[in-house]
């Protein structure tokens, strides 16, 4: 068990390193840097000016060196620029360079400065992640119980009308991506066209003060898409459990149907959906980005779009570290959780 | 011309009927579900007069009522379409006019169903699809959009206006507005969008983009996944560990971040997507070569001829596909370069294949690990067959059931991904009528005008739903074997 966890954690670090390096490489390609120089410096710079601008700020170093500096394992650069100013990676722009700290990277807690949102990357990610956490908490609170109830109800009597109607509902929700369900929900419930102007079509005001009126539609949009999938997995594992020998024994003993479902079947039927719920996290991240863009809720997903579309390198790197780590940690948790929950693996 | 109403003169009669049947349907369905929780299990009941009954009492009555309410609703809805087809233009409102535009699609659907139903016993898995209701509904939805794409893409039939041309004065006008210019189709059936273009025509033309890219991209992803997944599962060891690590690496990447990193103009300028295309598109070539080589290895003369012909053609296709005018990869001279794909579409295609391939790889790897322990594989090994023959001609045909099901699901997923790309305005040209871009454009004024984004949204929903239902039907039928 301990070996399994250690191996998974090792794999996690290796994957995280590879992925961040990949993002680092893609964001630091020559055309991206040129765009950065022109947006930061002067839009009409000549090629030579761009080159010296980049060289003065350490962008022309070798890629592994830059990555090491960003990570905080290679000493930060100190460059006597061609324009006469001395710049160091670990000193804020404009401040005098004397005895700068040797390392300043992600490991030291220095995530850089966002050129678009004009703030420290770590601060931005902190506040935005908080907003998204609020959204996700509401989504989880609706999605997980809803999906489990749907799946258990559908799976306890396979082939019944209830099963077929609930399965149809879950197929429909899995076939509706967030940008479709969001648009349909807004059209129906946030405009007066169908006489049901009950909610707000934007969630901007929910950032400070979330209430039912401005938060329900975004939450439902994300929850619906994930719900169908989890419900189908729960149904599959519930139908499998309901045909097991011990359920038949319980039936023959004369245990009532509700007791069979609640006391005998439910616990075993919930092992498989647990892993599915954990593995839903990467998909939920997708949903978050779409919904936050659609409803103009300025959380983590919105930040990702801003950073990516404006080539805000340091912010984008920060955002990708966080999302990669979220994905990997949930994978790890689902592996461990599966091993812990499933007696067949736990005892071997 | 007068503007059209939704249902025209039909509505006076049919709308109340629809209201009644729909209300009855909702009420009986609710009653049935509630009753279903308390109803006894289905057993035969013997009545006092000696007859047998499958289900009686209040519960049986509710079930019968639900059945009839459902039939009545479907009949009413069909009546709108059928009346629209026979009544003169304009009398049956927008619904009737839309039905009339889709007439070729309906005829094609009916013909396809008639032929398939007649010969369904001789058609293998495809024929069995017509035994399952779910599968048939899914197939109808999918083929509806496939035929729409064929008729509007190849024959220019269904769309009413040019999807790219604005007509002044029709900006954001409501559905059924009449067109001021002479000589054109007299109405904008589903209204005008933000740039005064016809929403209906854009929706129909958008299906061409989706139907052309999604299945092809999925096919390529399958080729990559199969070519790498079979040896990974069959040989295991270091190769498997390495490929699995790479696949997990790509899977751990948030899809949207990947799209943003790959599909920006700056990255396209570096040529990375072109190199990725060159690598990814080699796999179908390798797959076909190995497939044919392993089959005919014992007849060298025949094999050489087949390989030269097939690989020559595929190789030419491959080179024409990857050599582009304005990218670093310009291999073929212009006179030999068969066709040029729009570079935006190529980039979208590559990134969708790239995102899908690892999942296919994992599925194929799992299947091949499972199947390689079977007796017929051992028999082939004893016979002295080579590993590639065993993988491609023993393992792969036996893994086809789950793969076909996943193929359908994955086309749906690819459609969603394409929509996501369009929604973020990535890759495809901005005026492109594909559904994702149209939804993206319409959402900006969604709170004021809801009619531009809704039709593409519902179109995408029905296509993906159809694919999911189709996959469900196929799974059911292939499990029954």
Short mmCIF file of N, CA and C in Angstrom, two decimals, chain A residues 15 18-19 23 25-26 29 31-32 35 157 161-162 171-172 174-177 179-180 183-184 186-187 190-191 193-194 225 232 283 285-286 289-290 293-294 305 308 316 320 323 327-328, chain B residues 32-33 36-37 39 63 66 245 249 252-257 260-261 266-267 270 272 413 415-416 419-420 423-424 439 443 446-447 450 453-454 457-458 460-461 464-465 468-469 472 475:
data_model
loop_
_atom_site.label_atom_id
_atom_site.label_comp_id
_atom_site.label_asym_id
_atom_site.label_seq_id
_atom_site.Cartn_x
_atom_site.Cartn_y
_atom_site.Cartn_z
N UNK A 15 5.42 13.56 -14.02
CA UNK A 15 4.44 14.08 -14.98
C UNK A 15 4.32 15.58 -14.87
N UNK A 18 7.27 17.22 -16.55
CA UNK A 18 7.19 17.16 -18.00
C UNK A 18 6.16 18.15 -18.54
N UNK A 19 5.00 18.17 -17.91
CA UNK A 19 3.93 19.02 -18.43
C UNK A 19 4.26 20.49 -18.30
N UNK A 23 4.54 23.27 -21.30
CA UNK A 23 3.87 24.58 -21.35
C UNK A 23 4.90 25.68 -21.46
N UNK A 25 7.87 25.56 -22.72
CA UNK A 25 8.45 25.58 -24.07
C UNK A 25 7.48 26.25 -25.06
N UNK A 26 6.20 25.87 -24.98
CA UNK A 26 5.23 26.42 -25.94
C UNK A 26 5.04 27.91 -25.75
N UNK A 29 8.14 30.10 -27.15
CA UNK A 29 8.57 30.03 -28.55
C UNK A 29 8.79 31.44 -29.09
N UNK A 31 7.87 33.33 -31.69
CA UNK A 31 6.79 34.27 -32.03
C UNK A 31 6.05 34.79 -30.79
N UNK A 32 5.91 33.93 -29.77
CA UNK A 32 5.25 34.37 -28.55
C UNK A 32 6.06 35.44 -27.84
N UNK A 35 5.80 38.71 -29.62
CA UNK A 35 4.53 39.37 -29.32
C UNK A 35 4.59 40.03 -27.95
N UNK A 157 -33.97 -1.54 -10.20
CA UNK A 157 -34.84 -2.45 -10.95
C UNK A 157 -34.49 -2.30 -12.42
N UNK A 161 -39.62 0.96 -16.20
CA UNK A 161 -39.87 2.21 -16.88
C UNK A 161 -39.06 3.34 -16.25
N UNK A 162 -38.96 3.29 -14.90
CA UNK A 162 -38.19 4.32 -14.19
C UNK A 162 -36.73 4.27 -14.65
N UNK A 171 -28.57 10.12 -20.53
CA UNK A 171 -27.94 10.20 -21.86
C UNK A 171 -28.08 11.62 -22.42
N UNK A 172 -29.26 12.21 -22.23
CA UNK A 172 -29.45 13.57 -22.77
C UNK A 172 -28.49 14.54 -22.10
N UNK A 174 -25.55 13.92 -20.77
CA UNK A 174 -24.16 13.74 -21.21
C UNK A 174 -23.97 14.20 -22.64
N UNK A 175 -25.06 14.26 -23.42
CA UNK A 175 -24.92 14.69 -24.81
C UNK A 175 -24.99 16.20 -24.93
N UNK A 176 -25.19 16.90 -23.81
CA UNK A 176 -25.34 18.35 -23.88
C UNK A 176 -24.12 19.02 -23.30
N UNK A 177 -23.19 19.49 -24.12
CA UNK A 177 -22.03 20.18 -23.57
C UNK A 177 -22.46 21.49 -22.90
N UNK A 179 -21.66 24.54 -23.23
CA UNK A 179 -22.00 25.75 -23.99
C UNK A 179 -23.36 25.64 -24.64
N UNK A 180 -23.88 24.42 -24.80
CA UNK A 180 -25.25 24.28 -25.30
C UNK A 180 -26.25 24.43 -24.17
N UNK A 183 -26.48 28.03 -22.92
CA UNK A 183 -27.24 28.92 -23.81
C UNK A 183 -28.74 28.62 -23.70
N UNK A 184 -29.10 27.33 -23.67
CA UNK A 184 -30.52 26.99 -23.59
C UNK A 184 -31.10 27.44 -22.26
N UNK A 186 -30.07 29.85 -20.29
CA UNK A 186 -30.21 31.31 -20.24
C UNK A 186 -31.42 31.73 -21.06
N UNK A 187 -31.56 31.15 -22.28
CA UNK A 187 -32.67 31.55 -23.14
C UNK A 187 -34.01 31.27 -22.48
N UNK A 190 -33.66 33.02 -18.25
CA UNK A 190 -33.14 34.35 -17.93
C UNK A 190 -33.65 35.42 -18.89
N UNK A 191 -34.47 35.04 -19.87
CA UNK A 191 -35.11 36.04 -20.71
C UNK A 191 -36.62 35.84 -20.61
N UNK A 193 -38.74 35.38 -22.95
CA UNK A 193 -39.35 34.79 -24.13
C UNK A 193 -40.37 33.70 -23.79
N UNK A 194 -40.02 32.86 -22.83
CA UNK A 194 -40.93 31.77 -22.50
C UNK A 194 -41.70 32.07 -21.22
N UNK A 225 -23.98 18.40 -16.91
CA UNK A 225 -23.14 17.65 -17.83
C UNK A 225 -22.46 16.47 -17.12
N UNK A 232 -24.85 7.20 -14.88
CA UNK A 232 -24.78 5.97 -15.68
C UNK A 232 -23.81 4.97 -15.07
N UNK A 283 -12.49 16.98 -16.36
CA UNK A 283 -13.57 17.42 -17.24
C UNK A 283 -14.28 18.62 -16.66
N UNK A 285 -12.98 20.89 -15.01
CA UNK A 285 -12.17 22.07 -15.28
C UNK A 285 -12.55 22.69 -16.63
N UNK A 286 -12.76 21.79 -17.63
CA UNK A 286 -13.25 22.25 -18.92
C UNK A 286 -14.54 23.02 -18.78
N UNK A 289 -14.20 26.45 -17.29
CA UNK A 289 -13.71 27.48 -18.21
C UNK A 289 -14.86 27.97 -19.10
N UNK A 290 -15.64 27.04 -19.64
CA UNK A 290 -16.73 27.44 -20.52
C UNK A 290 -17.78 28.26 -19.77
N UNK A 293 -16.71 31.72 -18.72
CA UNK A 293 -16.69 32.64 -19.85
C UNK A 293 -18.12 33.04 -20.23
N UNK A 294 -19.00 32.04 -20.25
CA UNK A 294 -20.38 32.30 -20.69
C UNK A 294 -21.10 33.21 -19.71
N UNK A 305 -8.46 31.73 -19.61
CA UNK A 305 -8.75 32.27 -20.94
C UNK A 305 -8.04 33.59 -21.14
N UNK A 308 -4.28 32.92 -21.56
CA UNK A 308 -3.92 32.25 -22.80
C UNK A 308 -4.14 33.15 -24.00
N UNK A 316 -0.04 32.29 -17.28
CA UNK A 316 -0.44 31.03 -17.93
C UNK A 316 0.30 29.85 -17.31
N UNK A 320 -1.39 26.82 -15.40
CA UNK A 320 -1.26 25.43 -15.83
C UNK A 320 -0.67 24.56 -14.73
N UNK A 323 -3.64 23.71 -12.57
CA UNK A 323 -4.61 22.76 -13.12
C UNK A 323 -4.00 21.37 -13.29
N UNK A 327 -5.42 17.96 -11.49
CA UNK A 327 -5.74 16.74 -12.23
C UNK A 327 -4.96 15.55 -11.67
N UNK A 328 -3.64 15.75 -11.47
CA UNK A 328 -2.81 14.63 -11.04
C UNK A 328 -3.18 14.18 -9.63
N UNK B 32 -46.96 7.73 -13.76
CA UNK B 32 -46.40 6.39 -13.96
C UNK B 32 -45.15 6.18 -13.12
N UNK B 33 -44.30 7.22 -13.08
CA UNK B 33 -43.05 7.06 -12.33
C UNK B 33 -43.34 6.93 -10.85
N UNK B 36 -44.83 3.63 -10.27
CA UNK B 36 -43.83 2.58 -10.47
C UNK B 36 -43.04 2.27 -9.21
N UNK B 37 -42.93 3.28 -8.30
CA UNK B 37 -42.18 3.04 -7.08
C UNK B 37 -42.92 2.09 -6.15
N UNK B 39 -45.53 -0.02 -7.30
CA UNK B 39 -46.21 -1.10 -8.00
C UNK B 39 -45.57 -2.44 -7.69
N UNK B 63 -50.26 2.95 -17.15
CA UNK B 63 -49.29 2.60 -18.18
C UNK B 63 -49.91 2.69 -19.58
N UNK B 66 -50.27 6.29 -20.53
CA UNK B 66 -49.00 6.89 -20.93
C UNK B 66 -48.68 6.53 -22.38
N UNK B 245 3.11 6.06 -20.32
CA UNK B 245 3.50 7.32 -19.68
C UNK B 245 3.16 8.51 -20.58
N UNK B 249 0.49 11.46 -19.88
CA UNK B 249 0.94 12.85 -19.90
C UNK B 249 -0.05 13.72 -20.67
N UNK B 252 -3.39 14.08 -18.85
CA UNK B 252 -3.42 14.93 -17.67
C UNK B 252 -3.47 16.41 -18.03
N UNK B 253 -3.32 16.70 -19.31
CA UNK B 253 -3.31 18.09 -19.75
C UNK B 253 -4.74 18.59 -19.90
N UNK B 254 -5.10 19.68 -19.27
CA UNK B 254 -6.46 20.20 -19.47
C UNK B 254 -6.67 20.52 -20.96
N UNK B 255 -7.77 20.01 -21.52
CA UNK B 255 -7.97 20.08 -22.96
C UNK B 255 -7.97 21.53 -23.46
N UNK B 256 -8.64 22.40 -22.72
CA UNK B 256 -8.78 23.78 -23.20
C UNK B 256 -7.42 24.48 -23.23
N UNK B 257 -6.60 24.20 -22.20
CA UNK B 257 -5.26 24.80 -22.16
C UNK B 257 -4.46 24.35 -23.38
N UNK B 260 -5.61 26.17 -26.40
CA UNK B 260 -5.12 27.55 -26.42
C UNK B 260 -3.65 27.60 -26.77
N UNK B 261 -2.89 26.57 -26.32
CA UNK B 261 -1.46 26.59 -26.60
C UNK B 261 -1.17 26.22 -28.04
N UNK B 266 0.39 32.45 -33.30
CA UNK B 266 1.83 32.48 -33.10
C UNK B 266 2.41 31.07 -33.20
N UNK B 267 1.71 30.12 -32.56
CA UNK B 267 2.21 28.73 -32.59
C UNK B 267 2.09 28.18 -34.00
N UNK B 270 5.03 29.01 -36.06
CA UNK B 270 6.26 28.25 -35.86
C UNK B 270 6.21 26.92 -36.60
N UNK B 272 4.65 24.19 -35.62
CA UNK B 272 4.52 23.00 -34.77
C UNK B 272 3.31 22.15 -35.17
N UNK B 413 -18.07 12.95 -28.95
CA UNK B 413 -17.16 13.73 -28.13
C UNK B 413 -16.34 14.70 -28.99
N UNK B 415 -17.33 15.99 -31.78
CA UNK B 415 -18.23 17.08 -32.13
C UNK B 415 -18.27 18.13 -31.03
N UNK B 416 -18.33 17.64 -29.78
CA UNK B 416 -18.33 18.58 -28.65
C UNK B 416 -17.03 19.37 -28.62
N UNK B 419 -17.03 22.00 -31.20
CA UNK B 419 -17.87 23.10 -30.73
C UNK B 419 -17.13 23.95 -29.71
N UNK B 420 -16.37 23.28 -28.82
CA UNK B 420 -15.62 24.03 -27.82
C UNK B 420 -14.62 24.96 -28.49
N UNK B 423 -16.44 27.76 -29.89
CA UNK B 423 -16.96 28.60 -28.81
C UNK B 423 -15.91 29.57 -28.32
N UNK B 424 -14.63 29.13 -28.30
CA UNK B 424 -13.58 30.04 -27.87
C UNK B 424 -12.95 30.78 -29.05
N UNK B 439 -22.68 29.61 -32.07
CA UNK B 439 -23.14 29.76 -30.69
C UNK B 439 -22.35 30.87 -30.01
N UNK B 443 -24.06 34.20 -28.40
CA UNK B 443 -24.20 34.30 -26.95
C UNK B 443 -23.98 35.72 -26.45
N UNK B 446 -27.20 37.30 -26.12
CA UNK B 446 -28.19 36.28 -25.78
C UNK B 446 -29.35 36.81 -24.95
N UNK B 447 -29.05 37.77 -24.06
CA UNK B 447 -30.12 38.23 -23.17
C UNK B 447 -31.13 39.08 -23.92
N UNK B 450 -32.60 35.79 -28.45
CA UNK B 450 -32.23 34.40 -28.19
C UNK B 450 -32.24 33.57 -29.46
N UNK B 453 -28.43 31.97 -31.37
CA UNK B 453 -27.64 30.82 -30.94
C UNK B 453 -28.44 29.54 -30.70
N UNK B 454 -29.75 29.65 -30.55
CA UNK B 454 -30.50 28.44 -30.20
C UNK B 454 -30.50 27.36 -31.28
N UNK B 457 -27.29 25.42 -31.31
CA UNK B 457 -27.15 24.69 -30.05
C UNK B 457 -27.99 23.42 -30.08
N UNK B 458 -29.24 23.55 -30.55
CA UNK B 458 -30.11 22.37 -30.57
C UNK B 458 -29.62 21.38 -31.62
N UNK B 460 -26.49 20.80 -32.50
CA UNK B 460 -25.37 20.07 -31.92
C UNK B 460 -25.86 19.06 -30.90
N UNK B 461 -26.83 19.50 -30.09
CA UNK B 461 -27.39 18.61 -29.08
C UNK B 461 -27.99 17.36 -29.72
N UNK B 464 -25.20 14.96 -31.18
CA UNK B 464 -24.44 14.22 -30.16
C UNK B 464 -25.35 13.22 -29.45
N UNK B 465 -26.58 13.64 -29.19
CA UNK B 465 -27.54 12.73 -28.56
C UNK B 465 -27.75 11.50 -29.45
N UNK B 468 -24.84 9.18 -29.17
CA UNK B 468 -24.83 8.45 -27.90
C UNK B 468 -25.88 7.35 -27.90
N UNK B 469 -27.09 7.65 -28.41
CA UNK B 469 -28.14 6.63 -28.46
C UNK B 469 -27.72 5.50 -29.39
N UNK B 472 -25.39 3.32 -27.67
CA UNK B 472 -26.11 2.51 -26.70
C UNK B 472 -26.79 1.32 -27.36
N UNK B 475 -24.23 -1.21 -28.45
CA UNK B 475 -23.68 -1.95 -27.33
C UNK B 475 -24.64 -3.05 -26.92
#
